[in-house]
Amino acid sequence: TLAVSKSFSSVQVQSRSGHAEQRRSQSLFAEVSDLSGSETMVYDLMGELNTSQFAFRIIVVGGGAILESTNMMGPIMKLNKSPKSGEHLITLASEDQSFEFHLKVSKVSNVNFTEKKTEEKTLRIIRLTNDNKEPICSLILADYSTKASEWFSALADKYDLNN
């Protein structure tokens, strides 16, 4: 059983007739204690990305589209429960929430850290995959400094599920 609290807020909506009306919007909040062990590990990993102050090239491929964006993973981090599916979602967002990254925690079965050398630089990639080893997303560290490299190595030692 999941411990979920509901928060309601009032939202003003313009109706078709032009009259403003009040509606309640519902948010479902979840607690970290609601997560399984592997889900907690994914939550902790995303928390480290959130507090790192490093930008990431986020790549999501699926359903005939590819989304690529370079952003910091925060400063906002929330754990919610989807009102539609009931799944736990981690949301990482910019301050003004013009950028939001939602991750279905239960879908992540594998976390892999890879370094790929090119002629110009070394790519440091975190790949999240599902049970079938299909990609959920790739997060490429967009900082090539020594500090970022050392941070990535420490993170890989701590979270790589394939070690």
PDB file of C-alpha atoms in Angstrom:
ATOM      1  CA  THR A   1       0.000   0.000   0.000  1.00  0.00           C
ATOM      2  CA  LEU A   2       1.300   3.425  -0.894  1.00  0.00           C
ATOM      3  CA  ALA A   3       1.033   6.354   1.463  1.00  0.00           C
ATOM      4  CA  VAL A   4      -0.106   9.179  -0.765  1.00  0.00           C
ATOM      5  CA  SER A   5      -1.298  12.590   0.271  1.00  0.00           C
ATOM      6  CA  LYS A   6      -3.512  14.666  -1.970  1.00  0.00           C
ATOM      7  CA  SER A   7      -3.091  18.377  -2.350  1.00  0.00           C
ATOM      8  CA  PHE A   8      -5.807  20.499  -3.859  1.00  0.00           C
ATOM      9  CA  SER A   9      -5.426  24.018  -5.108  1.00  0.00           C
ATOM     10  CA  SER A  10      -7.868  26.341  -6.753  1.00  0.00           C
ATOM     11  CA  VAL A  11      -7.259  27.298 -10.376  1.00  0.00           C
ATOM     12  CA  GLN A  12      -9.099  30.049 -12.197  1.00  0.00           C
ATOM     13  CA  VAL A  13     -10.265  28.962 -15.653  1.00  0.00           C
ATOM     14  CA  GLN A  14     -11.925  31.050 -18.354  1.00  0.00           C
ATOM     15  CA  SER A  15     -15.062  29.242 -19.543  1.00  0.00           C
ATOM     16  CA  ARG A  16     -16.360  29.328 -23.140  1.00  0.00           C
ATOM     17  CA  SER A  17     -18.979  31.848 -22.111  1.00  0.00           C
ATOM     18  CA  GLY A  18     -16.202  34.155 -20.902  1.00  0.00           C
ATOM     19  CA  HIS A  19     -16.980  33.734 -17.214  1.00  0.00           C
ATOM     20  CA  ALA A  20     -14.179  32.919 -14.843  1.00  0.00           C
ATOM     21  CA  GLU A  21     -14.808  29.817 -12.775  1.00  0.00           C
ATOM     22  CA  GLN A  22     -12.866  28.120 -10.018  1.00  0.00           C
ATOM     23  CA  ARG A  23     -11.722  24.525 -10.432  1.00  0.00           C
ATOM     24  CA  ARG A  24      -9.717  22.344  -8.137  1.00  0.00           C
ATOM     25  CA  SER A  25      -6.575  20.730  -9.472  1.00  0.00           C
ATOM     26  CA  GLN A  26      -5.231  17.598  -7.821  1.00  0.00           C
ATOM     27  CA  SER A  27      -1.598  16.677  -7.246  1.00  0.00           C
ATOM     28  CA  LEU A  28      -0.545  13.306  -5.895  1.00  0.00           C
ATOM     29  CA  PHE A  29       2.581  13.372  -3.773  1.00  0.00           C
ATOM     30  CA  ALA A  30       4.586  10.298  -2.865  1.00  0.00           C
ATOM     31  CA  GLU A  31       7.222   9.681  -0.229  1.00  0.00           C
ATOM     32  CA  VAL A  32      10.625   8.117  -0.878  1.00  0.00           C
ATOM     33  CA  SER A  33       9.666   5.449   1.674  1.00  0.00           C
ATOM     34  CA  ASP A  34       6.978   4.315  -0.829  1.00  0.00           C
ATOM     35  CA  LEU A  35       9.666   3.214  -3.313  1.00  0.00           C
ATOM     36  CA  SER A  36      11.169  -0.267  -3.665  1.00  0.00           C
ATOM     37  CA  GLY A  37      14.902  -0.764  -3.135  1.00  0.00           C
ATOM     38  CA  SER A  38      15.803  -0.422  -6.825  1.00  0.00           C
ATOM     39  CA  GLU A  39      13.446   2.542  -7.214  1.00  0.00           C
ATOM     40  CA  THR A  40      15.121   4.223  -4.233  1.00  0.00           C
ATOM     41  CA  MET A  41      18.503   3.731  -5.918  1.00  0.00           C
ATOM     42  CA  VAL A  42      17.202   5.433  -9.082  1.00  0.00           C
ATOM     43  CA  TYR A  43      15.744   8.247  -6.952  1.00  0.00           C
ATOM     44  CA  ASP A  44      19.083   8.688  -5.152  1.00  0.00           C
ATOM     45  CA  LEU A  45      20.975   8.722  -8.469  1.00  0.00           C
ATOM     46  CA  MET A  46      18.654  11.368  -9.901  1.00  0.00           C
ATOM     47  CA  GLY A  47      19.110  13.350  -6.685  1.00  0.00           C
ATOM     48  CA  GLU A  48      22.865  13.353  -7.249  1.00  0.00           C
ATOM     49  CA  LEU A  49      22.345  14.619 -10.813  1.00  0.00           C
ATOM     50  CA  ASN A  50      19.972  17.264  -9.425  1.00  0.00           C
ATOM     51  CA  THR A  51      22.514  18.616  -6.921  1.00  0.00           C
ATOM     52  CA  SER A  52      25.587  18.255  -9.163  1.00  0.00           C
ATOM     53  CA  GLN A  53      25.340  21.669 -10.842  1.00  0.00           C
ATOM     54  CA  PHE A  54      26.410  19.966 -14.095  1.00  0.00           C
ATOM     55  CA  ALA A  55      24.437  20.172 -17.345  1.00  0.00           C
ATOM     56  CA  PHE A  56      23.473  17.023 -19.238  1.00  0.00           C
ATOM     57  CA  ARG A  57      22.587  16.307 -22.839  1.00  0.00           C
ATOM     58  CA  ILE A  58      19.324  14.415 -22.348  1.00  0.00           C
ATOM     59  CA  ILE A  59      18.345  12.068 -25.168  1.00  0.00           C
ATOM     60  CA  VAL A  60      15.002  10.273 -25.253  1.00  0.00           C
ATOM     61  CA  VAL A  61      14.101   8.074 -28.224  1.00  0.00           C
ATOM     62  CA  GLY A  62      10.685   6.547 -28.608  1.00  0.00           C
ATOM     63  CA  GLY A  63       7.532   6.250 -30.614  1.00  0.00           C
ATOM     64  CA  GLY A  64       8.929   7.754 -33.800  1.00  0.00           C
ATOM     65  CA  ALA A  65      10.474  10.845 -32.205  1.00  0.00           C
ATOM     66  CA  ILE A  66      13.814  11.809 -30.705  1.00  0.00           C
ATOM     67  CA  LEU A  67      14.129  14.515 -28.082  1.00  0.00           C
ATOM     68  CA  GLU A  68      17.518  16.052 -27.294  1.00  0.00           C
ATOM     69  CA  SER A  69      18.041  18.893 -24.873  1.00  0.00           C
ATOM     70  CA  THR A  70      20.943  20.170 -22.792  1.00  0.00           C
ATOM     71  CA  ASN A  71      19.932  21.270 -19.311  1.00  0.00           C
ATOM     72  CA  MET A  72      20.838  21.139 -15.687  1.00  0.00           C
ATOM     73  CA  MET A  73      18.731  18.584 -13.826  1.00  0.00           C
ATOM     74  CA  GLY A  74      17.149  21.045 -11.455  1.00  0.00           C
ATOM     75  CA  PRO A  75      17.059  22.881  -9.163  1.00  0.00           C
ATOM     76  CA  ILE A  76      13.577  21.403  -8.656  1.00  0.00           C
ATOM     77  CA  MET A  77      13.199  17.697  -7.880  1.00  0.00           C
ATOM     78  CA  LYS A  78       9.855  16.132  -6.955  1.00  0.00           C
ATOM     79  CA  LEU A  79       8.515  12.637  -6.441  1.00  0.00           C
ATOM     80  CA  ASN A  80       4.886  12.253  -7.471  1.00  0.00           C
ATOM     81  CA  LYS A  81       2.429   9.518  -8.243  1.00  0.00           C
ATOM     82  CA  SER A  82       0.809   9.667 -11.681  1.00  0.00           C
ATOM     83  CA  PRO A  83      -2.918  10.301 -11.339  1.00  0.00           C
ATOM     84  CA  LYS A  84      -3.504   8.225 -14.497  1.00  0.00           C
ATOM     85  CA  SER A  85      -1.273   5.176 -14.029  1.00  0.00           C
ATOM     86  CA  GLY A  86      -0.420   5.302 -10.330  1.00  0.00           C
ATOM     87  CA  GLU A  87       3.277   4.982 -11.214  1.00  0.00           C
ATOM     88  CA  HIS A  88       5.932   6.914  -9.311  1.00  0.00           C
ATOM     89  CA  LEU A  89       7.408   9.789 -11.315  1.00  0.00           C
ATOM     90  CA  ILE A  90      10.551  11.724 -10.554  1.00  0.00           C
ATOM     91  CA  THR A  91      10.375  15.236 -11.953  1.00  0.00           C
ATOM     92  CA  LEU A  92      13.505  17.316 -12.422  1.00  0.00           C
ATOM     93  CA  ALA A  93      12.775  20.863 -13.535  1.00  0.00           C
ATOM     94  CA  SER A  94      14.263  24.289 -14.046  1.00  0.00           C
ATOM     95  CA  GLU A  95      13.347  27.066 -11.604  1.00  0.00           C
ATOM     96  CA  ASP A  96      10.623  28.447 -13.895  1.00  0.00           C
ATOM     97  CA  GLN A  97       9.628  24.904 -14.955  1.00  0.00           C
ATOM     98  CA  SER A  98      10.110  25.757 -18.644  1.00  0.00           C
ATOM     99  CA  PHE A  99      12.155  22.532 -18.665  1.00  0.00           C
ATOM    100  CA  GLU A 100      10.768  19.386 -17.022  1.00  0.00           C
ATOM    101  CA  PHE A 101      12.120  15.850 -17.176  1.00  0.00           C
ATOM    102  CA  HIS A 102       9.764  13.136 -15.902  1.00  0.00           C
ATOM    103  CA  LEU A 103      11.067   9.640 -15.226  1.00  0.00           C
ATOM    104  CA  LYS A 104       8.882   6.617 -14.460  1.00  0.00           C
ATOM    105  CA  VAL A 105      10.970   5.106 -11.686  1.00  0.00           C
ATOM    106  CA  SER A 106       9.584   1.555 -11.933  1.00  0.00           C
ATOM    107  CA  LYS A 107      10.525   1.320 -15.619  1.00  0.00           C
ATOM    108  CA  VAL A 108      14.279   1.664 -14.912  1.00  0.00           C
ATOM    109  CA  SER A 109      15.835  -1.795 -14.597  1.00  0.00           C
ATOM    110  CA  ASN A 110      19.411  -1.060 -15.604  1.00  0.00           C
ATOM    111  CA  VAL A 111      21.786   1.844 -15.114  1.00  0.00           C
ATOM    112  CA  ASN A 112      24.997   1.824 -17.085  1.00  0.00           C
ATOM    113  CA  PHE A 113      27.860   4.314 -17.008  1.00  0.00           C
ATOM    114  CA  THR A 114      29.986   4.500 -20.149  1.00  0.00           C
ATOM    115  CA  GLU A 115      32.913   6.596 -21.295  1.00  0.00           C
ATOM    116  CA  LYS A 116      33.265   6.932 -25.053  1.00  0.00           C
ATOM    117  CA  LYS A 117      36.359   8.637 -26.434  1.00  0.00           C
ATOM    118  CA  THR A 118      36.105  10.687 -29.600  1.00  0.00           C
ATOM    119  CA  GLU A 119      38.868  12.673 -31.299  1.00  0.00           C
ATOM    120  CA  GLU A 120      37.781  15.889 -29.552  1.00  0.00           C
ATOM    121  CA  LYS A 121      36.540  14.735 -26.137  1.00  0.00           C
ATOM    122  CA  THR A 122      35.440  11.920 -23.872  1.00  0.00           C
ATOM    123  CA  LEU A 123      31.687  11.446 -23.616  1.00  0.00           C
ATOM    124  CA  ARG A 124      30.475  10.372 -20.177  1.00  0.00           C
ATOM    125  CA  ILE A 125      27.095   8.707 -20.593  1.00  0.00           C
ATOM    126  CA  ILE A 126      24.535   7.389 -18.131  1.00  0.00           C
ATOM    127  CA  ARG A 127      22.098   5.036 -19.857  1.00  0.00           C
ATOM    128  CA  LEU A 128      18.820   4.046 -18.248  1.00  0.00           C
ATOM    129  CA  THR A 129      17.149   0.971 -19.749  1.00  0.00           C
ATOM    130  CA  ASN A 130      14.102  -1.186 -19.033  1.00  0.00           C
ATOM    131  CA  ASP A 131      13.728  -4.937 -18.376  1.00  0.00           C
ATOM    132  CA  ASN A 132      14.236  -5.682 -22.079  1.00  0.00           C
ATOM    133  CA  LYS A 133      17.433  -3.578 -22.165  1.00  0.00           C
ATOM    134  CA  GLU A 134      15.560  -1.035 -24.324  1.00  0.00           C
ATOM    135  CA  PRO A 135      16.671   2.571 -23.797  1.00  0.00           C
ATOM    136  CA  ILE A 136      14.614   4.869 -21.613  1.00  0.00           C
ATOM    137  CA  CYS A 137      17.078   7.733 -21.944  1.00  0.00           C
ATOM    138  CA  SER A 138      20.742   8.641 -22.184  1.00  0.00           C
ATOM    139  CA  LEU A 139      22.198  11.420 -20.054  1.00  0.00           C
ATOM    140  CA  ILE A 140      25.486  12.738 -21.406  1.00  0.00           C
ATOM    141  CA  LEU A 141      27.532  14.875 -19.042  1.00  0.00           C
ATOM    142  CA  ALA A 142      27.964  18.189 -20.885  1.00  0.00           C
ATOM    143  CA  ASP A 143      30.945  19.323 -18.779  1.00  0.00           C
ATOM    144  CA  TYR A 144      34.380  18.035 -19.813  1.00  0.00           C
ATOM    145  CA  SER A 145      36.367  19.402 -16.865  1.00  0.00           C
ATOM    146  CA  THR A 146      38.531  17.295 -14.562  1.00  0.00           C
ATOM    147  CA  LYS A 147      36.077  18.001 -11.734  1.00  0.00           C
ATOM    148  CA  ALA A 148      33.184  16.631 -13.825  1.00  0.00           C
ATOM    149  CA  SER A 149      35.217  13.579 -14.841  1.00  0.00           C
ATOM    150  CA  GLU A 150      36.066  12.768 -11.226  1.00  0.00           C
ATOM    151  CA  TRP A 151      32.439  13.274 -10.185  1.00  0.00           C
ATOM    152  CA  PHE A 152      31.245  10.933 -12.959  1.00  0.00           C
ATOM    153  CA  SER A 153      33.753   8.212 -11.976  1.00  0.00           C
ATOM    154  CA  ALA A 154      32.661   8.360  -8.325  1.00  0.00           C
ATOM    155  CA  LEU A 155      29.012   8.170  -9.400  1.00  0.00           C
ATOM    156  CA  ALA A 156      29.728   5.170 -11.654  1.00  0.00           C
ATOM    157  CA  ASP A 157      31.449   3.351  -8.778  1.00  0.00           C
ATOM    158  CA  LYS A 158      28.421   3.968  -6.590  1.00  0.00           C
ATOM    159  CA  TYR A 159      25.484   3.343  -8.976  1.00  0.00           C
ATOM    160  CA  ASP A 160      26.497   1.260 -12.004  1.00  0.00           C
ATOM    161  CA  LEU A 161      24.246  -1.809 -11.757  1.00  0.00           C
ATOM    162  CA  ASN A 162      26.439  -3.718 -14.180  1.00  0.00           C
ATOM    163  CA  ASN A 163      29.521  -3.742 -11.923  1.00  0.00           C
TER     164      ASN A 163
END
